[in-house]
Amino acid sequence: MNSRDSMAKTTHIAVVSIPAFSHQASIVEFCKRLVHVHHHFQVTCIFPTIDAPLPATLTLLKSLPSNINYSFLPPINKRDLPQDALSAVQIQLAVSQSMPSIQHVLRSLLSTTPLVALIADLFANEALEIAKEFKLLSYVYFPHSAMAVSVLLHLPSLHQQVSCEYRDHKEAINIPGCVPIQGRDLPSHFQDRSSLAYKLILDRCKRLSHAHGFIVNSFSKIEESSERALQEHNRVSSSNSSGVYLIGPNVQTGSSNDPKGSECLKWLENQEAKSVLYVSFGSGGTLSQQQMNELGFGLELSGEKFLWVVRAPSDSADGAYVGASNDDPLQFLPNGFLERTKGRGFVVGSWAPQTEILGHVSTGGFLTHCGWNSALESIVQGVPMVAWPLFAEQRTNAVLLTEGVKVALRPKFNDSGIAEREEIAEVIKGLMVGEQGRLIRGRIEKLRDAAAEALKEHGSSTRALYQFGTQIERLEGQS
């Protein structure tokens, strides 16, 4: 399904991400699929940076097709950002400080290129103002679930309707097209209404109505009701909206040449089919030392096989996003843990080839922080999940995965916010060998097939990509 042949007029668009690898990876995969469907599109990716470009992103950019270019902006010095702020706040402030550089890059592009549209990450949507100044069409890219997008769209009205802290709100919150959600499961940026994090996210959510449309990394079959509600919301509330496009799942593919990765895969080769629980908290997630101990003992107590990506503990749940610890993470494991679980568990420090692990025949479950990239990767491979959200919109994703599509189990946390070892062991066994786990496996295998179908030539997500591109051309023709 290609919009035109190679003789067509080139359509140039710019894409702005944020300095967080999960967001950059998602938007790059979107751009690759966009130019595959629309051969005559030319894309320039603009990356704000903190201190320096992310090494993982540099690796990702080596595989770009010739019609995608990129530009790293002059780095923002991390020491110039508030050191006690959450990583998400530091990232948004760095993007705000990068707006003059974004403006400069766009002006330079426009001097040589008939640029027609700007796509900005939700957390870079200040760039919508620049798009308006340069008379460009503007879109927001969400590396999130459609349910999370609905929650973000409704924050300005929730802010008016709910006077207390959301976590203290007694009744479930009903957002159109979404599973009812408790206030405590709204995104972490919402949870302190006097904080800078809340002010920043509220400002960004209010700005969403300025966009011509939304691009969402999800697919129709998993979120039909949320998709319908988003379309209706845009039809009613946005005068210039051209639609909502569910174009996912955009996930990373391909193999890694990292030696640590081959060790993981070699160990998996010697395990039985669907017998291993993969444990990872994404590119930014960290546990406290106490929680790390409980997880270790819980894995041990479960008796199940596991492959655990361990990161040094931190009091901040997103402690690895802007500055990861250089300490050897294995030194923080419970005493004697490695010896006691030898043969049954495999522990690797900081990083593992997640795509290949989830796709391996020996992997039977995934204990995940519910970052949307990771959740989609698990769905694409048909791997059941234990939902262990840490920050951002991950608790909202956990509600979708456990109560919406019912492909995950979620451990209970005590009053101190700790999941205890007995609870962890019980949930792991329930997923890997219990009846609940068997039912979940059946449901996620159906979703896996639906995800594959969405990405086929005439699938729902490929059609959405085609419609997005042709809509840009139609609106460009009207301007």
XYZ file of C-alpha atoms in Angstrom:
479
model
C 0.000 0.000 0.000
C 2.246 2.792 -1.282
C 0.737 6.217 -1.625
C 2.518 7.100 -4.862
C 5.240 5.908 -7.168
C 8.852 7.076 -6.995
C 8.187 9.943 -9.440
C 5.904 11.718 -6.963
C 6.756 15.091 -5.454
C 8.759 14.696 -2.237
C 6.873 15.527 0.971
C 9.152 16.706 3.802
C 8.224 16.491 7.465
C 10.152 17.107 10.686
C 9.830 15.010 13.849
C 10.826 16.169 17.358
C 11.506 13.637 20.131
C 12.757 13.984 23.732
C 16.012 12.809 25.408
C 14.632 9.455 26.607
C 15.550 6.290 24.705
C 12.135 4.616 24.905
C 10.526 7.655 23.259
C 13.282 8.019 20.659
C 13.163 4.313 19.744
C 9.384 4.429 19.296
C 9.396 7.533 17.110
C 12.259 6.232 14.936
C 10.383 2.970 14.297
C 7.312 5.041 13.346
C 9.365 7.092 10.866
C 10.804 3.941 9.277
C 7.327 2.527 8.742
C 6.001 5.875 7.482
C 8.597 6.159 4.696
C 8.078 2.493 3.835
C 4.366 3.144 3.193
C 4.922 6.603 1.630
C 8.055 6.246 -0.510
C 8.156 9.931 -1.443
C 8.238 11.169 2.185
C 11.470 12.663 3.499
C 11.809 12.853 7.317
C 14.196 14.823 9.514
C 14.323 13.640 13.141
C 15.305 16.303 15.682
C 16.712 15.089 19.001
C 17.170 17.360 22.036
C 20.006 16.052 24.242
C 21.155 16.204 27.845
C 25.001 16.246 27.988
C 25.369 14.010 24.901
C 23.338 11.832 22.487
C 22.186 8.553 24.033
C 24.509 5.684 22.963
C 21.548 3.338 22.367
C 19.985 5.914 20.041
C 23.229 6.304 18.093
C 23.205 2.537 17.535
C 19.555 2.668 16.446
C 20.243 5.413 13.904
C 22.834 3.314 12.047
C 20.039 1.381 10.340
C 18.051 4.329 8.950
C 16.917 4.342 5.296
C 18.262 7.143 3.094
C 15.048 9.202 3.248
C 15.332 9.704 7.030
C 17.871 12.250 8.272
C 18.523 13.348 11.843
C 19.904 16.252 13.811
C 21.099 16.287 17.433
C 20.565 19.659 19.074
C 23.278 21.386 21.134
C 23.242 19.513 24.457
C 21.693 20.928 27.610
C 24.106 20.589 30.530
C 22.600 18.302 33.164
C 24.188 20.459 35.879
C 22.028 23.371 34.673
C 18.857 21.381 35.459
C 17.395 21.134 38.991
C 19.327 18.206 40.497
C 16.582 17.208 42.934
C 13.889 17.060 40.235
C 12.361 13.871 38.844
C 13.966 12.594 35.634
C 10.722 13.333 33.762
C 10.894 16.966 34.928
C 14.573 17.292 33.982
C 13.784 15.908 30.517
C 10.884 18.334 29.958
C 12.921 21.320 31.159
C 15.764 20.313 28.843
C 13.311 20.142 25.922
C 11.937 23.591 26.848
C 15.482 25.001 26.874
C 16.023 23.410 23.443
C 13.094 25.215 21.783
C 15.297 28.010 20.307
C 17.521 25.304 18.777
C 14.463 23.498 17.373
C 13.289 26.796 15.882
C 16.738 27.327 14.338
C 16.820 23.821 12.780
C 13.312 24.235 11.341
C 14.172 27.654 9.909
C 17.291 26.162 8.284
C 15.252 23.285 6.840
C 12.640 25.682 5.476
C 15.329 27.697 3.706
C 16.184 24.682 1.549
C 13.146 22.400 1.815
C 9.380 22.802 1.303
C 8.644 21.458 4.797
C 4.924 20.769 5.271
C 4.418 19.251 8.734
C 5.897 18.884 12.208
C 5.317 15.857 14.451
C 6.213 16.352 18.124
C 6.399 13.953 21.050
C 3.790 14.758 23.711
C 6.546 16.069 26.001
C 7.967 18.255 23.213
C 4.636 19.741 22.172
C 5.802 23.298 22.849
C 7.078 22.843 19.289
C 3.430 23.124 18.138
C 3.779 26.886 18.679
C 6.807 26.929 16.362
C 4.873 24.914 13.769
C 2.112 27.532 13.889
C 4.652 30.335 13.443
C 6.060 28.624 10.330
C 2.561 27.708 9.041
C 3.250 23.958 9.253
C 0.703 21.235 9.880
C 1.277 19.862 13.378
C 0.737 16.443 14.946
C 1.503 14.876 18.314
C 3.153 11.453 18.465
C 2.267 9.341 21.499
C 4.496 6.346 22.300
C 1.626 5.406 24.667
C -1.514 3.310 24.748
C -4.726 4.898 23.447
C -6.080 4.627 27.013
C -3.150 6.699 28.312
C -3.768 9.242 25.533
C -7.426 9.509 26.609
C -6.335 10.088 30.213
C -3.928 12.838 29.100
C -6.563 14.501 26.912
C -9.012 14.591 29.818
C -6.568 15.937 32.422
C -7.651 19.599 31.980
C -11.297 18.648 32.711
C -10.276 16.276 35.552
C -8.292 19.139 37.034
C -11.536 21.146 37.237
C -13.771 18.288 38.409
C -11.571 16.729 41.138
C -10.458 19.044 43.945
C -8.445 16.605 46.080
C -5.279 14.706 45.191
C -6.278 12.054 42.643
C -4.947 9.213 44.819
C -7.406 10.309 47.565
C -10.409 10.333 45.220
C -12.767 7.626 46.507
C -14.664 6.602 43.362
C -13.192 5.122 40.209
C -12.636 7.725 37.493
C -14.531 7.114 34.253
C -12.835 8.409 31.126
C -14.584 7.818 27.770
C -13.513 4.581 26.103
C -11.384 3.459 29.056
C -11.552 0.862 31.805
C -12.634 2.607 35.066
C -9.454 3.707 36.834
C -8.651 4.481 40.462
C -7.049 7.870 41.097
C -3.877 6.225 42.418
C -3.447 4.514 39.016
C -3.412 7.755 37.050
C 0.081 8.691 35.759
C 2.700 9.534 38.385
C 3.013 13.117 37.022
C -0.587 13.685 38.184
C -0.060 12.662 41.787
C 1.087 15.887 43.448
C -1.005 18.770 42.193
C 1.303 21.405 43.718
C 4.410 19.996 41.985
C 6.289 21.277 38.955
C 5.769 17.864 37.308
C 1.992 18.337 37.464
C 2.151 21.915 36.160
C 4.296 20.810 33.218
C 2.044 17.903 32.232
C -1.116 20.019 32.631
C 0.368 22.674 30.318
C 1.233 20.030 27.731
C -2.216 18.463 27.911
C -3.905 21.853 27.419
C -1.780 22.385 24.314
C -2.995 19.183 22.633
C -6.014 20.906 21.077
C -3.612 22.939 18.881
C -2.595 19.840 16.891
C -4.090 18.753 13.568
C -4.100 15.154 14.745
C -2.662 12.432 16.986
C -0.478 9.456 16.066
C -0.715 6.666 18.665
C 1.545 3.624 19.053
C -1.269 1.132 19.527
C -3.597 -0.885 17.289
C -7.346 -1.041 16.846
C -7.988 -4.588 18.023
C -6.491 -4.030 21.481
C -8.154 -0.630 22.103
C -11.255 -0.318 19.930
C -13.320 1.586 22.508
C -10.487 4.013 23.333
C -9.908 4.637 19.627
C -13.607 5.448 19.064
C -13.649 7.764 22.098
C -10.520 9.589 20.884
C -12.012 10.080 17.432
C -15.226 11.439 18.972
C -13.316 13.738 21.348
C -11.343 15.208 18.459
C -14.442 15.629 16.303
C -16.230 17.582 19.030
C -13.451 19.571 20.688
C -10.839 20.408 18.054
C -11.645 22.685 15.125
C -8.521 21.823 13.121
C -8.200 18.119 13.918
C -7.721 15.688 11.074
C -8.001 12.522 13.107
C -6.466 9.946 15.393
C -4.185 7.354 13.841
C -3.445 4.090 15.652
C -0.368 2.947 13.718
C 1.233 0.390 16.072
C 2.638 -1.760 17.334
C 5.930 0.020 16.580
C 8.515 -2.172 18.287
C 12.209 -2.681 17.785
C 13.218 -5.642 15.691
C 16.506 -7.216 14.730
C 19.306 -8.800 16.710
C 22.047 -7.537 18.958
C 25.750 -8.317 18.696
C 26.454 -7.533 22.346
C 28.400 -10.389 24.058
C 26.184 -10.112 27.174
C 23.188 -10.716 24.929
C 24.623 -13.900 23.474
C 25.258 -15.245 27.010
C 21.555 -14.733 27.881
C 20.409 -16.447 24.704
C 22.871 -19.307 25.152
C 21.450 -19.938 28.639
C 17.886 -19.821 27.286
C 18.777 -22.432 24.665
C 19.230 -24.979 27.460
C 15.812 -24.365 29.090
C 12.472 -25.987 28.380
C 9.855 -24.247 26.229
C 7.915 -21.460 28.041
C 9.656 -22.274 31.344
C 11.533 -18.994 31.995
C 10.218 -15.751 33.522
C 12.016 -12.728 32.053
C 12.348 -9.904 34.612
C 13.193 -6.377 33.449
C 12.150 -2.828 34.358
C 12.986 -1.166 31.046
C 15.577 1.428 30.129
C 14.867 3.731 33.080
C 13.252 1.773 35.919
C 14.906 1.170 39.284
C 13.879 -0.448 42.582
C 14.791 0.482 46.142
C 17.233 -1.823 47.930
C 14.401 -3.179 50.091
C 12.222 -3.930 47.056
C 15.144 -5.478 45.211
C 15.687 -7.839 48.159
C 12.005 -8.833 48.241
C 11.979 -9.470 44.490
C 15.095 -11.630 44.776
C 13.614 -13.695 47.599
C 10.285 -13.887 45.733
C 11.967 -15.286 42.622
C 13.811 -17.779 44.785
C 10.674 -18.773 46.691
C 8.633 -19.292 43.506
C 10.781 -22.201 42.370
C 10.395 -20.998 38.748
C 13.228 -20.377 36.305
C 14.052 -16.734 35.652
C 16.284 -14.381 33.656
C 16.649 -11.137 35.628
C 18.107 -7.865 34.304
C 19.391 -6.275 37.516
C 20.063 -2.564 37.919
C 21.676 -0.830 40.906
C 18.983 0.276 43.388
C 17.724 3.841 43.668
C 15.194 5.688 45.794
C 13.784 7.133 42.568
C 11.681 4.737 40.458
C 13.010 6.299 37.240
C 16.571 6.638 38.540
C 18.266 5.228 35.422
C 16.595 7.549 32.911
C 18.947 10.524 32.981
C 21.944 9.125 34.887
C 22.457 5.416 35.503
C 24.663 4.251 38.372
C 28.136 2.939 37.501
C 28.083 0.489 40.414
C 28.061 -3.241 39.691
C 24.352 -4.052 40.181
C 25.006 -7.667 41.186
C 26.604 -6.541 44.464
C 23.156 -5.369 45.646
C 21.523 -8.803 45.412
C 20.618 -10.661 48.647
C 23.562 -12.496 50.202
C 24.020 -15.937 48.668
C 21.269 -15.360 46.077
C 23.379 -16.245 43.037
C 24.658 -19.459 44.653
C 21.225 -20.592 45.816
C 19.587 -20.015 42.402
C 22.468 -21.277 40.255
C 21.165 -23.242 37.272
C 17.570 -22.109 37.839
C 18.198 -18.403 37.357
C 20.372 -16.252 35.134
C 21.215 -12.711 36.267
C 22.629 -10.049 33.955
C 23.625 -6.506 34.874
C 21.771 -3.475 33.479
C 20.955 -4.628 29.930
C 19.774 -7.628 27.911
C 18.521 -8.123 24.304
C 14.832 -7.864 25.192
C 13.380 -8.419 21.707
C 15.306 -11.650 21.281
C 14.564 -12.868 24.824
C 10.803 -12.284 24.465
C 10.864 -14.046 21.106
C 12.735 -17.088 22.451
C 10.813 -20.346 22.749
C 12.003 -20.827 26.371
C 10.459 -17.550 27.587
C 7.052 -18.141 29.164
C 6.420 -14.928 31.086
C 7.566 -11.322 31.464
C 7.674 -9.387 34.754
C 7.573 -5.842 33.381
C 7.365 -2.225 34.535
C 4.531 -1.773 31.978
C 6.329 0.768 29.841
C 4.236 0.733 26.669
C 7.154 -0.272 24.419
C 7.800 -3.320 26.614
C 4.096 -4.197 26.843
C 3.777 -4.083 23.043
C 6.915 -6.203 22.599
C 5.397 -8.796 24.937
C 2.071 -8.733 23.062
C 3.819 -9.046 19.669
C 5.568 -12.194 20.949
C 2.503 -13.553 22.800
C 4.221 -13.589 26.217
C 1.971 -13.305 29.351
C 2.919 -10.598 31.859
C 3.280 -9.772 35.524
C 2.453 -6.045 35.701
C 4.798 -4.146 38.058
C 4.400 -0.429 37.220
C 6.923 2.094 38.543
C 6.377 5.615 37.141
C 4.954 7.787 34.324
C 1.762 6.245 32.855
C 2.792 2.689 33.750
C 0.070 2.220 36.399
C -2.504 3.227 33.788
C -1.028 0.672 31.388
C -1.169 -1.942 34.163
C -4.928 -1.343 34.516
C -5.383 -1.821 30.758
C -3.287 -5.012 30.739
C -4.849 -6.604 33.844
C -8.476 -5.382 33.750
C -8.956 -4.327 30.124
C -7.423 -6.980 27.865
C -6.644 -9.336 30.808
C -3.183 -10.477 29.708
C -1.330 -9.794 32.973
C -1.394 -10.443 36.721
C -0.518 -7.676 39.171
C 1.028 -8.217 42.621
C -0.383 -6.415 45.668
C 1.812 -3.874 47.455
C 1.713 -3.289 51.222
C 1.009 0.042 52.926
C 4.695 0.975 52.566
C 4.522 0.457 48.806
C 6.505 -2.794 48.880
C 5.553 -6.055 47.166
C 6.532 -8.768 49.657
C 8.313 -11.995 48.716
C 5.388 -14.344 49.384
C 3.069 -12.241 47.221
C 5.671 -12.073 44.438
C 6.208 -15.845 44.508
C 2.462 -16.512 44.396
C 1.887 -14.210 41.408
C 4.862 -15.680 39.519
C 3.612 -19.242 40.049
C 0.092 -18.153 39.065
C 1.391 -16.812 35.764
C 3.865 -19.574 34.917
C 2.032 -22.733 36.001
C -1.431 -21.709 37.306
C -4.873 -21.783 35.699
C -4.937 -17.961 35.490
C -1.684 -18.078 33.563
C -3.113 -20.626 31.116
C -6.125 -18.381 30.394
C -3.889 -15.327 30.006
C -1.682 -17.208 27.544
C -4.709 -17.991 25.368
C -5.805 -14.336 25.348
C -2.364 -12.895 24.590
C -1.807 -15.355 21.742
C -4.979 -13.998 20.128
C -3.695 -10.437 20.616
C -0.334 -11.471 19.114
C -2.157 -12.618 15.967
C -4.220 -9.398 15.894
C -1.045 -7.288 16.182
C 0.525 -9.144 13.246
C -2.658 -8.664 11.242
C -2.689 -4.892 11.946
C 0.779 -4.518 10.419
C 0.030 -6.401 7.198
C -0.327 -4.495 3.922
C -4.082 -4.024 4.314
C -4.139 -4.187 8.138
C -5.680 -1.467 10.298
C -2.364 0.149 11.312
C -0.949 0.207 7.783
C -4.222 1.757 6.566
C -3.924 4.388 9.323
C -0.359 5.222 8.189
C -1.581 5.522 4.609
C -4.492 7.770 5.673
C -2.165 9.936 7.783
C 0.149 10.569 4.843
C -2.644 11.272 2.367
C -4.305 13.593 4.902
C -1.085 15.636 5.135
C -1.064 15.975 1.353
C -4.750 16.943 1.259
C -4.318 19.627 3.958
C -1.104 20.838 2.343
C -3.037 21.275 -0.894
C -5.598 23.459 0.927
C -3.019 25.745 2.512
